Amino acid sequence: MPLHVKPSDQRGIQGELIFDPVGTNEYIKNALVKLKWQNNILIPAEYRFLGKEIDFAKAGIILEIQFSNYPFLLNNTLRSELLYKAGTIFAKYSTKLVIIITKAQMFPASNSTLYYEQAAQQLRALIQNHVFDVPIRLIGLFEQRDTMTSVISSVYQEKRYSRIVQTRISCWGQLISGRLGTSRCKIHLIQ
């Protein structure tokens, strides 16, 4: 998958390239739909107080793509636990496994969005304390540092919350390591 980026509109880093959750989500959705995953599945009315829909389902697996603010991880996992315990049917199967996909901390991103490393810490503590019965798998999106990679850079019609692409280019880029191994990378495009 190419790395999807967009210019930031955040004060202090305006114009710098950051992780693009919209483009990444769109790419993953297209790939999963080709593999016959059902998407945007309505949650039964009695549980809609936890949200309208789940992202994807197939053969007893709920898959949630979590690029938004970090508190939503708990909503997604607790909701999935409830659906698991209630035996809720999605895509003709009851829930047997939950998969959460999120980005690694290496990517510069909007403030307060969830990172893989943060999700791993939260889930580890919750699982160690027996909060969940449903099996959960966490997948992190990572990229090689300091090497060339395929990049898709998008500019959206509105700076915030827009899904309407104004311009989109495919090019090469590099994630340049920060001073510390845990630092976020700087994204540099090579056109």
Coordinates of C-alpha atoms in Angstrom, one line a residue:
M1 CA 0.0 0.0 0.0
P2 CA 1.4 3.4 -0.8
L3 CA 1.8 5.9 2.0
H4 CA -1.0 8.4 1.9
V5 CA -0.1 11.9 3.1
K6 CA -1.7 15.4 3.1
P7 CA -0.6 18.9 4.2
S8 CA -1.4 19.7 7.8
D9 CA -3.6 22.7 8.7
Q10 CA -2.6 22.5 12.4
R11 CA -1.0 25.6 13.9
G12 CA 2.7 25.3 14.1
I13 CA 3.0 22.6 11.4
Q14 CA 0.8 24.1 8.7
G15 CA 1.7 22.7 5.2
E16 CA 4.0 20.0 6.6
L17 CA 3.0 16.5 5.3
I18 CA 1.2 14.3 7.7
F19 CA -0.5 10.9 7.6
D20 CA -3.7 11.0 5.5
P21 CA -6.4 8.9 7.3
V22 CA -9.0 9.6 4.5
G23 CA -6.8 8.4 1.6
T24 CA -5.5 5.4 3.7
N25 CA -9.0 4.4 4.7
E26 CA -10.2 4.7 1.1
Y27 CA -7.4 2.5 -0.1
I28 CA -8.0 -0.2 2.6
K29 CA -11.7 -0.1 1.9
N30 CA -11.2 -0.7 -1.8
A31 CA -8.8 -3.6 -1.1
L32 CA -11.1 -5.3 1.4
V33 CA -14.2 -5.0 -0.7
K34 CA -12.4 -6.7 -3.5
L35 CA -11.7 -9.5 -1.0
K36 CA -15.5 -9.8 -0.3
W37 CA -15.5 -8.0 3.0
Q38 CA -18.8 -6.4 3.8
N39 CA -18.4 -2.7 4.8
N40 CA -20.3 0.0 6.7
I41 CA -22.6 -2.6 8.3
L42 CA -25.4 -1.1 10.5
I43 CA -25.3 -2.0 14.2
P44 CA -28.6 -3.3 15.5
A45 CA -30.8 -0.4 16.7
E46 CA -30.6 -1.5 20.4
Y47 CA -26.8 -0.9 20.4
R48 CA -26.7 2.3 18.3
F49 CA -25.9 4.3 21.3
L50 CA -22.3 3.1 20.7
G51 CA -22.3 4.2 17.0
K52 CA -24.1 3.6 13.7
E53 CA -22.0 1.0 12.0
I54 CA -19.0 -1.2 12.1
D55 CA -16.3 -0.7 9.4
F56 CA -16.0 -4.3 8.0
A57 CA -17.2 -7.9 8.7
K58 CA -16.4 -11.3 7.2
A59 CA -16.8 -14.8 8.5
G60 CA -17.2 -13.8 12.2
I61 CA -14.5 -11.1 12.1
I62 CA -15.2 -7.5 12.9
L63 CA -12.6 -5.2 11.4
E64 CA -12.3 -1.6 12.6
I65 CA -10.0 1.0 11.0
Q66 CA -9.0 3.4 13.8
F67 CA -7.3 6.6 12.7
S68 CA -9.4 9.0 14.7
N69 CA -8.9 10.3 18.2
Y70 CA -7.5 7.9 20.7
P71 CA -10.7 7.6 23.0
F72 CA -12.5 6.0 20.1
L73 CA -10.4 2.8 20.5
L74 CA -12.2 2.1 23.8
N75 CA -15.6 2.7 22.1
N76 CA -14.7 0.4 19.3
T77 CA -13.4 -2.4 21.5
L78 CA -16.1 -2.1 24.2
R79 CA -18.7 -2.1 21.4
S80 CA -17.2 -5.1 19.9
E81 CA -17.1 -6.9 23.2
L82 CA -20.8 -6.2 23.6
L83 CA -21.6 -7.4 20.1
Y84 CA -19.5 -10.6 20.8
K85 CA -21.3 -11.3 24.1
A86 CA -24.7 -10.6 22.6
G87 CA -24.0 -13.0 19.7
T88 CA -24.7 -10.3 17.2
I89 CA -24.7 -11.6 13.6
F90 CA -22.8 -9.7 10.9
A91 CA -22.2 -11.1 7.4
K92 CA -24.0 -14.3 8.4
Y93 CA -21.7 -15.1 11.4
S94 CA -21.6 -14.2 15.0
T95 CA -18.6 -12.2 16.1
K96 CA -15.6 -14.4 16.9
L97 CA -12.7 -12.0 16.4
V98 CA -12.0 -8.2 16.3
I99 CA -9.2 -6.7 14.3
I100 CA -8.2 -3.1 14.8
I101 CA -6.0 -1.4 12.3
T102 CA -4.1 1.8 13.2
K103 CA -1.0 3.8 12.2
A104 CA 2.4 3.6 13.9
Q105 CA 3.8 6.5 15.9
M106 CA 6.5 7.1 13.3
F107 CA 4.0 9.0 11.1
P108 CA 3.4 12.7 11.8
A109 CA -0.4 13.1 12.2
S110 CA -3.2 15.3 13.6
N111 CA -3.1 15.9 17.3
S112 CA -4.8 13.4 19.6
T113 CA -5.1 10.6 17.0
L114 CA -4.4 7.1 18.0
Y115 CA -1.1 5.4 17.4
Y116 CA -0.4 1.7 17.3
E117 CA 2.0 1.9 20.3
Q118 CA -0.6 3.7 22.3
A119 CA -3.3 1.2 21.3
A120 CA -1.0 -1.7 22.3
Q121 CA -0.5 -0.2 25.7
Q122 CA -4.2 0.4 26.3
L123 CA -5.3 -3.0 25.0
R124 CA -2.5 -4.8 27.0
A125 CA -3.7 -3.3 30.3
L126 CA -7.4 -4.0 29.5
I127 CA -6.7 -7.6 28.5
Q128 CA -4.4 -8.3 31.5
N129 CA -7.3 -7.1 33.7
H130 CA -9.8 -9.4 32.0
V131 CA -12.0 -6.6 30.5
F132 CA -12.4 -8.4 27.2
D133 CA -13.4 -11.9 26.3
V134 CA -13.5 -11.3 22.6
P135 CA -10.2 -12.1 20.9
I136 CA -8.6 -8.9 19.6
R137 CA -5.8 -8.5 17.1
L138 CA -4.1 -5.2 16.6
I139 CA -2.5 -4.4 13.3
G140 CA -0.1 -1.4 13.0
L141 CA 0.7 0.3 9.7
F142 CA 4.5 0.9 9.5
E143 CA 6.9 2.0 6.8
Q144 CA 10.7 1.6 6.4
R145 CA 12.6 4.6 7.6
D146 CA 15.1 6.4 5.4
T147 CA 14.2 4.5 2.3
M148 CA 12.2 5.4 -0.8
T149 CA 8.6 4.5 -0.8
S150 CA 5.5 5.0 -2.9
V151 CA 3.5 8.0 -1.8
I152 CA 0.1 9.4 -2.6
S153 CA -0.3 13.0 -1.6
S154 CA -3.8 14.5 -1.5
V155 CA -5.2 17.9 -1.0
Y156 CA -8.9 18.0 0.0
Q157 CA -11.5 20.6 -0.9
E158 CA -11.8 21.7 2.7
K159 CA -8.9 21.7 5.1
R160 CA -10.8 19.7 7.8
Y161 CA -13.0 16.7 7.6
S162 CA -13.4 16.8 3.8
R163 CA -13.4 13.6 1.8
I164 CA -13.6 15.4 -1.6
V165 CA -10.2 15.3 -3.3
Q166 CA -9.1 18.5 -4.9
T167 CA -5.7 17.2 -6.2
R168 CA -4.0 13.8 -5.8
I169 CA -0.5 12.9 -7.0
S170 CA 1.4 9.7 -6.9
C171 CA 5.2 10.1 -6.4
W172 CA 8.1 8.8 -4.3
G173 CA 8.9 9.9 -0.9
Q174 CA 11.1 9.2 2.1
L175 CA 10.4 9.0 5.8
I176 CA 13.4 10.7 7.4
S177 CA 14.1 9.5 10.9
G178 CA 13.9 11.9 13.8
R179 CA 16.6 12.3 16.4
L180 CA 15.4 9.5 18.5
G181 CA 14.3 6.0 17.4
T182 CA 10.8 6.7 18.8
S183 CA 10.6 10.2 17.2
R184 CA 8.1 10.8 14.4
C185 CA 9.6 10.9 10.9
K186 CA 9.6 13.9 8.6
I187 CA 8.0 13.1 5.2
H188 CA 9.9 14.3 2.2
L189 CA 8.4 14.0 -1.3
I190 CA 10.5 13.3 -4.4
Q191 CA 8.6 14.1 -7.5

